[in-house]
mmCIF file of C-alpha atoms in Angstrom:
data_model
loop_
_atom_site.group_PDB
_atom_site.id
_atom_site.type_symbol
_atom_site.label_atom_id
_atom_site.label_comp_id
_atom_site.label_asym_id
_atom_site.label_seq_id
_atom_site.Cartn_x
_atom_site.Cartn_y
_atom_site.Cartn_z
ATOM 1 C CA UNK R 23 24.750 6.161 -17.117
ATOM 2 C CA UNK R 24 26.396 7.873 -14.799
ATOM 3 C CA UNK R 25 27.367 5.444 -11.072
ATOM 4 C CA UNK R 26 26.955 6.515 -7.563
ATOM 5 C CA UNK R 27 28.896 4.827 -5.488
ATOM 6 C CA UNK R 28 27.055 4.343 -1.694
ATOM 7 C CA UNK R 29 28.145 3.791 1.966
ATOM 8 C CA UNK R 30 25.340 0.746 3.260
ATOM 9 C CA UNK R 31 24.149 3.958 5.892
ATOM 10 C CA UNK R 32 23.705 6.127 2.417
ATOM 11 C CA UNK R 33 21.065 4.212 0.348
ATOM 12 C CA UNK R 34 19.565 3.225 3.984
ATOM 13 C CA UNK R 35 19.134 6.984 4.878
ATOM 14 C CA UNK R 36 18.463 7.660 1.474
ATOM 15 C CA UNK R 37 15.247 4.571 1.264
ATOM 16 C CA UNK R 38 14.244 5.973 4.661
ATOM 17 C CA UNK R 39 13.851 9.650 3.494
ATOM 18 C CA UNK R 40 12.612 9.239 0.694
ATOM 19 C CA UNK R 41 9.663 6.903 1.861
ATOM 20 C CA UNK R 42 8.553 9.998 4.375
ATOM 21 C CA UNK R 43 10.190 8.861 7.160
ATOM 22 C CA UNK R 44 13.108 11.348 8.862
ATOM 23 C CA UNK R 45 11.136 11.214 12.728
ATOM 24 C CA UNK R 46 7.748 10.093 13.841
ATOM 25 C CA UNK R 47 5.272 11.648 12.609
ATOM 26 C CA UNK R 48 6.895 14.018 9.581
ATOM 27 C CA UNK R 49 4.201 14.782 6.953
ATOM 28 C CA UNK R 50 0.924 17.254 7.508
ATOM 29 C CA UNK R 51 -1.499 14.691 5.268
ATOM 30 C CA UNK R 52 -1.866 11.925 3.528
ATOM 31 C CA UNK R 53 -1.040 14.094 0.110
ATOM 32 C CA UNK R 54 2.722 14.744 1.817
ATOM 33 C CA UNK R 55 2.598 10.820 1.854
ATOM 34 C CA UNK R 56 1.734 10.379 -1.291
ATOM 35 C CA UNK R 57 3.878 13.088 -3.148
ATOM 36 C CA UNK R 58 7.183 10.911 -0.547
ATOM 37 C CA UNK R 59 6.052 6.918 -2.098
ATOM 38 C CA UNK R 60 3.281 7.794 -4.745
ATOM 39 C CA UNK R 61 0.955 5.331 -3.464
ATOM 40 C CA UNK R 62 -0.197 3.484 -0.110
ATOM 41 C CA UNK R 63 -1.074 0.135 -0.443
ATOM 42 C CA UNK R 64 -4.241 -1.651 1.149
ATOM 43 C CA UNK R 65 -4.957 -4.237 2.585
ATOM 44 C CA UNK R 66 -8.624 -5.750 4.438
ATOM 45 C CA UNK R 67 -6.842 -7.791 7.412
ATOM 46 C CA UNK R 68 -7.478 -6.574 10.310
ATOM 47 C CA UNK R 69 -4.778 -7.685 13.384
ATOM 48 C CA UNK R 70 -3.734 -3.998 14.932
ATOM 49 C CA UNK R 71 -4.725 -1.727 12.561
ATOM 50 C CA UNK R 72 -5.291 -2.967 8.392
ATOM 51 C CA UNK R 73 -1.886 -2.111 5.854
ATOM 52 C CA UNK R 74 -3.265 1.065 4.842
ATOM 53 C CA UNK R 75 -3.182 2.678 8.058
ATOM 54 C CA UNK R 76 -0.120 1.459 9.805
ATOM 55 C CA UNK R 77 1.518 3.021 6.811
ATOM 56 C CA UNK R 78 0.095 6.427 7.696
ATOM 57 C CA UNK R 79 0.096 6.285 10.649
ATOM 58 C CA UNK R 80 3.501 6.569 12.044
ATOM 59 C CA UNK R 81 3.768 9.062 8.733
ATOM 60 C CA UNK R 82 1.177 12.058 9.494
ATOM 61 C CA UNK R 83 0.943 14.124 12.587
ATOM 62 C CA UNK R 84 -2.003 13.909 14.501
ATOM 63 C CA UNK R 85 -3.554 10.712 12.443
ATOM 64 C CA UNK R 86 -7.154 9.245 12.222
ATOM 65 C CA UNK R 87 -8.647 6.715 9.474
ATOM 66 C CA UNK R 88 -11.377 9.640 8.985
ATOM 67 C CA UNK R 89 -8.580 11.817 7.279
ATOM 68 C CA UNK R 90 -7.876 9.123 4.897
ATOM 69 C CA UNK R 91 -11.410 8.994 4.187
ATOM 70 C CA UNK R 92 -11.647 13.216 3.509
ATOM 71 C CA UNK R 93 -8.287 12.022 1.387
ATOM 72 C CA UNK R 94 -10.317 9.949 -1.221
ATOM 73 C CA UNK R 95 -13.973 9.987 -0.567
ATOM 74 C CA UNK R 96 -15.727 13.750 -1.158
ATOM 75 C CA UNK R 97 -15.446 17.164 -2.398
ATOM 76 C CA UNK R 98 -12.300 17.340 -1.498
ATOM 77 C CA UNK R 99 -10.926 13.965 -2.500
ATOM 78 C CA UNK R 100 -6.992 14.347 -3.693
ATOM 79 C CA UNK R 101 -6.980 10.690 -4.183
ATOM 80 C CA UNK R 102 -8.425 7.346 -5.529
ATOM 81 C CA UNK R 103 -8.877 3.055 -5.306
ATOM 82 C CA UNK R 104 -7.237 0.826 -7.422
ATOM 83 C CA UNK R 105 -4.701 -1.163 -8.765
ATOM 84 C CA UNK R 106 -0.829 -0.696 -8.625
ATOM 85 C CA UNK R 107 -0.856 -3.917 -8.814
ATOM 86 C CA UNK R 108 -1.956 -4.642 -5.617
ATOM 87 C CA UNK R 109 -5.152 -2.022 -3.825
ATOM 88 C CA UNK R 110 -3.998 1.220 -3.620
ATOM 89 C CA UNK R 111 -4.082 4.609 -2.468
ATOM 90 C CA UNK R 112 -3.051 6.265 -5.513
ATOM 91 C CA UNK R 113 -3.185 10.865 -6.342
ATOM 92 C CA UNK R 114 -6.291 11.834 -8.414
ATOM 93 C CA UNK R 115 -3.530 13.521 -10.513
ATOM 94 C CA UNK R 116 -2.432 10.072 -11.632
ATOM 95 C CA UNK R 117 -6.215 9.064 -12.652
ATOM 96 C CA UNK R 118 -6.306 9.699 -16.369
ATOM 97 C CA UNK R 119 -3.139 7.414 -16.847
ATOM 98 C CA UNK R 120 -5.433 5.049 -15.084
ATOM 99 C CA UNK R 121 -8.650 5.735 -16.728
ATOM 100 C CA UNK R 122 -7.390 5.313 -20.225
ATOM 101 C CA UNK R 123 -5.608 1.730 -19.157
ATOM 102 C CA UNK R 124 -9.197 0.868 -17.803
ATOM 103 C CA UNK R 125 -10.873 1.843 -20.587
ATOM 104 C CA UNK R 126 -8.329 -0.324 -22.519
ATOM 105 C CA UNK R 127 -8.815 -3.354 -20.950
ATOM 106 C CA UNK R 128 -12.500 -3.045 -20.454
ATOM 107 C CA UNK R 129 -13.211 -3.182 -25.133
ATOM 108 C CA UNK R 130 -12.225 -6.590 -24.700
ATOM 109 C CA UNK R 131 -14.693 -9.295 -22.843
ATOM 110 C CA UNK R 132 -11.823 -11.166 -20.396
ATOM 111 C CA UNK R 133 -12.165 -12.823 -16.510
ATOM 112 C CA UNK R 134 -10.990 -8.785 -15.838
ATOM 113 C CA UNK R 135 -11.540 -6.683 -18.994
ATOM 114 C CA UNK R 136 -14.578 -6.024 -20.746
ATOM 115 C CA UNK R 137 -17.894 -8.008 -20.133
ATOM 116 C CA UNK R 138 -19.377 -11.265 -21.587
ATOM 117 C CA UNK R 139 -22.604 -10.909 -23.599
ATOM 118 C CA UNK R 140 -24.146 -13.013 -20.440
ATOM 119 C CA UNK R 141 -23.312 -10.936 -17.821
ATOM 120 C CA UNK R 142 -24.828 -7.118 -20.095
ATOM 121 C CA UNK R 143 -28.547 -7.074 -18.225
ATOM 122 C CA UNK R 144 -26.909 -7.448 -14.870
ATOM 123 C CA UNK R 145 -24.875 -4.434 -15.324
ATOM 124 C CA UNK R 146 -27.799 -2.479 -17.191
ATOM 125 C CA UNK R 147 -29.765 -3.833 -13.757
ATOM 126 C CA UNK R 148 -27.072 -2.238 -11.437
ATOM 127 C CA UNK R 149 -26.603 0.611 -13.492
ATOM 128 C CA UNK R 150 -30.268 1.468 -13.644
ATOM 129 C CA UNK R 151 -30.836 0.760 -9.847
ATOM 130 C CA UNK R 152 -27.568 3.290 -9.301
ATOM 131 C CA UNK R 153 -29.374 5.976 -11.142
ATOM 132 C CA UNK R 154 -32.350 5.942 -9.125
ATOM 133 C CA UNK R 155 -30.661 5.137 -5.557
ATOM 134 C CA UNK R 156 -28.172 6.412 -6.156
ATOM 135 C CA UNK R 157 -24.649 4.443 -4.916
ATOM 136 C CA UNK R 158 -24.875 0.976 -3.727
ATOM 137 C CA UNK R 159 -22.741 -1.169 -2.053
ATOM 138 C CA UNK R 160 -23.418 -5.284 -3.904
ATOM 139 C CA UNK R 161 -23.631 -7.089 -0.834
ATOM 140 C CA UNK R 162 -27.575 -5.665 -0.261
ATOM 141 C CA UNK R 163 -27.994 -6.690 -4.619
ATOM 142 C CA UNK R 164 -28.461 -8.917 -7.267
ATOM 143 C CA UNK R 165 -29.080 -12.112 -5.155
ATOM 144 C CA UNK R 166 -31.478 -13.241 -7.966
ATOM 145 C CA UNK R 167 -28.728 -13.342 -10.395
ATOM 146 C CA UNK R 168 -26.824 -16.202 -8.834
ATOM 147 C CA UNK R 169 -23.584 -17.221 -7.262
ATOM 148 C CA UNK R 170 -20.091 -18.283 -8.537
ATOM 149 C CA UNK R 171 -16.171 -18.696 -7.442
ATOM 150 C CA UNK R 172 -14.517 -15.608 -6.738
ATOM 151 C CA UNK R 173 -10.980 -14.927 -7.566
ATOM 152 C CA UNK R 174 -10.133 -15.799 -4.002
ATOM 153 C CA UNK R 175 -12.059 -19.122 -4.794
ATOM 154 C CA UNK R 176 -14.586 -18.320 -2.294
ATOM 155 C CA UNK R 177 -18.258 -18.034 -3.277
ATOM 156 C CA UNK R 178 -19.655 -14.573 -4.120
ATOM 157 C CA UNK R 179 -22.838 -13.220 -6.077
ATOM 158 C CA UNK R 180 -22.273 -13.047 -10.132
ATOM 159 C CA UNK R 181 -23.110 -9.357 -9.595
ATOM 160 C CA UNK R 182 -20.449 -8.964 -7.046
ATOM 161 C CA UNK R 183 -17.718 -10.016 -10.237
ATOM 162 C CA UNK R 184 -19.946 -7.666 -12.394
ATOM 163 C CA UNK R 185 -19.110 -5.012 -10.892
ATOM 164 C CA UNK R 186 -15.601 -5.750 -10.041
ATOM 165 C CA UNK R 187 -16.016 -5.241 -13.437
ATOM 166 C CA UNK R 188 -17.389 -2.683 -14.417
ATOM 167 C CA UNK R 189 -15.531 -1.085 -11.330
ATOM 168 C CA UNK R 190 -11.271 -3.048 -13.395
ATOM 169 C CA UNK R 191 -12.396 -0.875 -16.399
ATOM 170 C CA UNK R 192 -13.531 2.555 -15.727
ATOM 171 C CA UNK R 193 -17.347 2.799 -15.277
ATOM 172 C CA UNK R 194 -17.401 2.228 -11.747
ATOM 173 C CA UNK R 195 -15.571 4.186 -9.188
ATOM 174 C CA UNK R 196 -15.211 3.971 -5.242
ATOM 175 C CA UNK R 197 -17.873 6.575 -4.020
ATOM 176 C CA UNK R 198 -16.658 5.857 -0.364
ATOM 177 C CA UNK R 199 -16.278 3.008 1.623
ATOM 178 C CA UNK R 200 -18.268 2.123 4.861
ATOM 179 C CA UNK R 201 -15.658 0.075 7.508
ATOM 180 C CA UNK R 202 -13.918 -1.657 4.880
ATOM 181 C CA UNK R 203 -17.045 -2.073 2.340
ATOM 182 C CA UNK R 204 -16.694 -0.317 -1.219
ATOM 183 C CA UNK R 205 -19.891 1.351 -1.873
ATOM 184 C CA UNK R 206 -19.442 2.069 -6.006
ATOM 185 C CA UNK R 207 -21.943 5.056 -8.443
ATOM 186 C CA UNK R 208 -21.084 5.915 -12.106
ATOM 187 C CA UNK R 209 -17.183 7.224 -12.679
ATOM 188 C CA UNK R 210 -18.709 10.487 -13.787
ATOM 189 C CA UNK R 211 -20.421 11.243 -10.972
ATOM 190 C CA UNK R 212 -17.961 10.633 -8.152
ATOM 191 C CA UNK R 213 -14.634 12.718 -11.183
ATOM 192 C CA UNK R 214 -17.318 15.339 -12.718
ATOM 193 C CA UNK R 215 -16.114 16.391 -15.354
ATOM 194 C CA UNK R 216 -14.120 12.853 -17.086
ATOM 195 C CA UNK R 217 -15.851 12.016 -19.661
ATOM 196 C CA UNK R 218 -14.871 15.063 -20.834
ATOM 197 C CA UNK R 219 -11.589 14.835 -20.562
ATOM 198 C CA UNK R 220 -8.896 14.415 -23.172
ATOM 199 C CA UNK R 221 -7.101 11.240 -22.000
ATOM 200 C CA UNK R 222 -3.153 10.395 -22.420
ATOM 201 C CA UNK R 223 -2.387 7.936 -24.420
ATOM 202 C CA UNK R 224 -0.917 4.586 -23.970
ATOM 203 C CA UNK R 225 2.673 5.907 -25.345
ATOM 204 C CA UNK R 226 2.601 8.382 -22.271
ATOM 205 C CA UNK R 227 0.602 6.263 -19.438
ATOM 206 C CA UNK R 228 3.329 3.120 -19.680
ATOM 207 C CA UNK R 229 6.392 5.558 -19.601
ATOM 208 C CA UNK R 230 4.392 7.982 -16.807
ATOM 209 C CA UNK R 231 3.308 4.545 -14.892
ATOM 210 C CA UNK R 232 6.731 3.421 -15.274
ATOM 211 C CA UNK R 233 8.556 5.900 -13.775
ATOM 212 C CA UNK R 234 5.858 6.457 -10.701
ATOM 213 C CA UNK R 235 6.309 2.074 -9.927
ATOM 214 C CA UNK R 236 10.571 2.835 -10.149
ATOM 215 C CA UNK R 237 10.125 6.167 -7.951
ATOM 216 C CA UNK R 238 8.338 4.239 -5.836
ATOM 217 C CA UNK R 239 10.748 1.465 -5.524
ATOM 218 C CA UNK R 240 13.860 4.447 -5.098
ATOM 219 C CA UNK R 241 16.194 1.612 -5.053
ATOM 220 C CA UNK R 242 15.462 -0.794 -7.069
ATOM 221 C CA UNK R 243 17.188 -3.800 -10.410
ATOM 222 C CA UNK R 244 16.651 -2.116 -13.509
ATOM 223 C CA UNK R 245 14.431 -4.277 -15.569
ATOM 224 C CA UNK R 246 14.770 -4.396 -19.513
ATOM 225 C CA UNK R 247 11.461 -3.037 -20.226
ATOM 226 C CA UNK R 248 11.776 -0.335 -17.193
ATOM 227 C CA UNK R 249 14.903 1.175 -18.706
ATOM 228 C CA UNK R 250 13.345 1.785 -22.098
ATOM 229 C CA UNK R 251 10.153 2.924 -21.124
ATOM 230 C CA UNK R 252 12.379 5.530 -19.086
ATOM 231 C CA UNK R 253 15.362 5.755 -20.931
ATOM 232 C CA UNK R 254 18.636 4.954 -19.971
ATOM 233 C CA UNK R 255 19.802 8.350 -19.091
ATOM 234 C CA UNK R 256 16.336 8.934 -16.617
ATOM 235 C CA UNK R 257 18.470 6.478 -14.122
ATOM 236 C CA UNK R 258 21.636 6.251 -11.991
ATOM 237 C CA UNK R 259 23.537 3.255 -11.313
ATOM 238 C CA UNK R 260 23.676 2.836 -7.661
ATOM 239 C CA UNK R 261 27.145 0.728 -5.526
ATOM 240 C CA UNK R 262 26.635 0.552 -3.210
ATOM 241 C CA UNK R 263 29.639 -0.527 -0.304
ATOM 242 C CA UNK R 264 29.848 -4.732 0.255
ATOM 243 C CA UNK R 265 26.748 -5.893 -2.826
ATOM 244 C CA UNK R 266 28.015 -7.732 -5.250
ATOM 245 C CA UNK R 267 25.612 -6.444 -7.595
ATOM 246 C CA UNK R 268 24.572 -2.685 -8.503
ATOM 247 C CA UNK R 269 20.814 -1.644 -7.620
ATOM 248 C CA UNK R 270 19.773 1.781 -9.787
ATOM 249 C CA UNK R 271 17.531 4.861 -9.008
ATOM 250 C CA UNK R 272 15.767 7.457 -10.926
ATOM 251 C CA UNK R 273 18.786 10.433 -11.706
ATOM 252 C CA UNK R 274 15.889 13.161 -10.968
ATOM 253 C CA UNK R 275 14.878 11.521 -7.138
ATOM 254 C CA UNK R 276 18.472 11.051 -5.792
ATOM 255 C CA UNK R 277 19.355 14.002 -3.680
ATOM 256 C CA UNK R 278 22.530 15.260 -3.217
ATOM 257 C CA UNK R 279 23.178 15.252 1.256
ATOM 258 C CA UNK R 280 21.522 11.845 2.764
ATOM 259 C CA UNK R 281 20.086 13.390 6.104
ATOM 260 C CA UNK R 282 20.444 11.782 9.415
ATOM 261 C CA UNK R 283 17.785 9.862 11.157
ATOM 262 C CA UNK R 284 16.149 10.591 14.581
ATOM 263 C CA UNK R 285 16.302 7.653 16.865
ATOM 264 C CA UNK R 286 13.027 7.055 16.966
ATOM 265 C CA UNK R 287 10.794 3.848 16.736
ATOM 266 C CA UNK R 288 8.551 2.812 14.191
ATOM 267 C CA UNK R 289 6.914 -0.024 13.898
ATOM 268 C CA UNK R 290 6.340 -1.051 10.518
ATOM 269 C CA UNK R 291 4.218 -2.212 8.814
ATOM 270 C CA UNK R 292 4.380 -5.698 6.692
ATOM 271 C CA UNK R 293 4.510 -4.009 3.245
ATOM 272 C CA UNK R 294 5.128 -0.756 4.007
ATOM 273 C CA UNK R 295 7.874 0.807 1.568
ATOM 274 C CA UNK R 296 11.140 0.250 3.736
ATOM 275 C CA UNK R 297 10.958 -3.658 4.129
ATOM 276 C CA UNK R 298 8.240 -4.331 0.776
ATOM 277 C CA UNK R 299 11.741 -5.564 -1.326
ATOM 278 C CA UNK R 300 12.351 -8.655 1.223
ATOM 279 C CA UNK R 301 15.839 -8.888 -0.790
ATOM 280 C CA UNK R 302 16.681 -5.381 -0.560
ATOM 281 C CA UNK R 303 16.180 -5.266 2.674
ATOM 282 C CA UNK R 304 18.040 -8.315 3.012
ATOM 283 C CA UNK R 305 21.352 -6.061 1.133
ATOM 284 C CA UNK R 306 20.769 -3.412 2.993
ATOM 285 C CA UNK R 307 19.838 -4.029 6.103
ATOM 286 C CA UNK R 308 20.414 -7.317 7.011
ATOM 287 C CA UNK R 309 17.382 -7.887 7.820
ATOM 288 C CA UNK R 310 15.233 -10.891 7.087
ATOM 289 C CA UNK R 311 11.470 -10.841 7.067
ATOM 290 C CA UNK R 312 8.861 -12.407 6.189
ATOM 291 C CA UNK R 313 5.195 -11.100 5.921
ATOM 292 C CA UNK R 314 3.344 -14.804 7.389
ATOM 293 C CA UNK R 315 0.358 -14.042 7.003
ATOM 294 C CA UNK R 316 -0.495 -17.014 3.871
ATOM 295 C CA UNK R 317 2.443 -18.999 5.297
ATOM 296 C CA UNK R 318 1.029 -22.172 7.267
ATOM 297 C CA UNK R 319 0.792 -21.993 11.011
ATOM 298 C CA UNK R 320 3.796 -24.569 11.468
ATOM 299 C CA UNK R 321 5.724 -23.052 8.724
ATOM 300 C CA UNK R 322 5.847 -19.575 10.943
ATOM 301 C CA UNK R 323 9.303 -18.429 12.306
ATOM 302 C CA UNK R 324 7.964 -15.346 13.939
ATOM 303 C CA UNK R 325 4.239 -14.976 13.733
ATOM 304 C CA UNK R 326 1.508 -14.547 11.787
ATOM 305 C CA UNK R 327 1.435 -10.973 11.846
ATOM 306 C CA UNK R 328 4.436 -9.615 12.636
ATOM 307 C CA UNK R 329 6.103 -5.264 12.200
ATOM 308 C CA UNK R 330 9.995 -5.125 11.781
ATOM 309 C CA UNK R 331 11.335 -2.083 14.092
ATOM 310 C CA UNK R 332 12.611 0.357 12.845
ATOM 311 C CA UNK R 333 15.449 2.385 15.198
ATOM 312 C CA UNK R 334 16.880 5.197 12.775
ATOM 313 C CA UNK R 335 18.426 3.173 10.450
ATOM 314 C CA UNK R 336 18.663 -0.175 11.807
ATOM 315 C CA UNK R 337 15.591 -2.434 12.034
ATOM 316 C CA UNK R 338 16.850 -3.845 15.596
ATOM 317 C CA UNK R 339 14.180 -6.939 15.825
ATOM 318 C CA UNK R 340 10.147 -7.667 14.552
ATOM 319 C CA UNK R 341 6.864 -7.429 16.985
ATOM 320 C CA UNK R 342 4.021 -9.137 17.068
ATOM 321 C CA UNK R 343 0.476 -7.216 18.584
ATOM 322 C CA UNK R 344 -3.411 -8.334 18.271
ATOM 323 C CA UNK R 345 -5.977 -6.274 18.870
ATOM 324 C CA UNK R 346 -8.359 -7.606 21.534
ATOM 325 C CA UNK R 347 -11.196 -4.866 20.693
ATOM 326 C CA UNK R 348 -13.665 -7.841 23.466
ATOM 327 C CA UNK R 349 -11.252 -6.466 26.016
ATOM 328 C CA UNK R 350 -9.694 -3.525 25.095
ATOM 329 C CA UNK R 351 -6.478 -4.515 24.506
ATOM 330 C CA UNK R 352 -3.302 -4.739 22.359
ATOM 331 C CA UNK R 353 -2.069 -7.936 22.963
ATOM 332 C CA UNK R 354 1.848 -8.422 22.499
ATOM 333 C CA UNK R 355 2.151 -12.232 21.631
ATOM 334 C CA UNK R 356 6.177 -12.191 20.825
ATOM 335 C CA UNK R 357 8.675 -9.008 21.380
ATOM 336 C CA UNK R 358 12.200 -10.275 19.797
ATOM 337 C CA UNK R 359 15.164 -8.202 19.098
ATOM 338 C CA UNK R 360 17.553 -9.209 15.983
ATOM 339 C CA UNK R 361 20.668 -9.206 18.609
ATOM 340 C CA UNK R 362 19.490 -11.021 20.966
ATOM 341 C CA UNK R 363 20.257 -8.857 23.397
ATOM 342 C CA UNK R 364 17.247 -6.411 25.188
ATOM 343 C CA UNK R 365 17.888 -3.784 27.244
ATOM 344 C CA UNK R 366 15.532 -2.296 29.473
ATOM 345 C CA UNK R 367 15.802 1.588 27.375
ATOM 346 C CA UNK R 368 15.161 0.452 24.062
ATOM 347 C CA UNK R 369 12.367 -1.796 25.957
ATOM 348 C CA UNK R 370 10.510 0.822 27.214
ATOM 349 C CA UNK R 371 10.914 2.747 24.220
ATOM 350 C CA UNK R 372 8.951 -0.238 21.892
ATOM 351 C CA UNK R 373 6.489 -0.455 25.463
ATOM 352 C CA UNK R 374 5.536 3.644 25.328
ATOM 353 C CA UNK R 375 5.402 2.761 20.979
ATOM 354 C CA UNK R 376 3.148 0.220 21.275
ATOM 355 C CA UNK R 377 0.769 2.259 23.762
ATOM 356 C CA UNK R 378 0.703 4.981 21.350
ATOM 357 C CA UNK R 379 -0.426 1.800 19.084
ATOM 358 C CA UNK R 380 -3.623 1.185 21.438
ATOM 359 C CA UNK R 381 -4.702 4.412 22.059
ATOM 360 C CA UNK R 382 -3.846 4.574 17.829
ATOM 361 C CA UNK R 383 -7.104 1.719 17.971
ATOM 362 C CA UNK R 384 -9.025 2.482 20.417
ATOM 363 C CA UNK R 385 -7.795 -0.598 23.121
ATOM 364 C CA UNK R 386 -8.936 1.377 26.494
ATOM 365 C CA UNK R 387 -6.445 -1.411 28.207
ATOM 366 C CA UNK R 388 -4.109 -0.202 26.928
ATOM 367 C CA UNK R 389 -0.990 -3.179 25.756
ATOM 368 C CA UNK R 390 -0.981 -7.168 27.603
ATOM 369 C CA UNK R 391 2.508 -8.859 26.937
ATOM 370 C CA UNK R 392 1.227 -12.574 26.956
#
């Protein structure tokens, strides 16, 4: 296996440029971003914009939520939503590999697989309703079929769990969203021709999805299964000066040069790929970060929904914004500089970006520090 030696600066520049952040809003479309990132993780929590919006906004010129909606739904769609392993926006070209695995999963009754016998009548009734009425939400259907605990431990209709299975196993797809609420239809109506398509075999799909996952990480620690799937000849060992343990990259992903980055300010989503791997973030950026949304309040170090601040190749601090929709204000609960030494020029640059975030989120009265 080839070994490449990088300085920490080269490794950081490789990551940031691979993750489509050479400068502010450097990409022109969702497809451009997916070409770099492989997928964009979604999340329903909306404190200062949802996760996927906070990932796409810094990357796409003149981005609005309608840009993603158009990429996902309708005749011009070129992406779809599924798990990788979390809910994500994924290029439509990958759909056959996912659909093959979905159908495999649906062949056996399981909590997250095929339907149990008692679930079949509920599924058949919902599918018949789709054929009669077109795309439907689960919220307006199936209350007569009773309730159960969802996978999150909350109370949900039995129908919603059955529909989740039908989606998870490829019978249904998301036709659109209203807000963040899913509207389902049969997969063959959402993606015409899918029933006639020849799907890849299991070995090909497993290799394809492993490469996709590793390319999305850019710099990663390769396990035995990863090496077996893609082959050691496809990997490069990355020795970063000052680090005792190597990282890895896909050979065809490694650039010839490590570009100079802009000094633009970026407010990174908690699950932005730059900081997604917390160990890598500590080792390469000397930045300790935890998304504390699920941490009890008394145990939080930084706050509920804190965004790392990137400037150039350095994570310089963290900020906790929260949108007050009623007041039309983006409130700033904290702004912490990593070196503990804020300066007026840098603070002004961050405030300017926060003002732009407020405008993006529709906070017509700007920002307010509290």
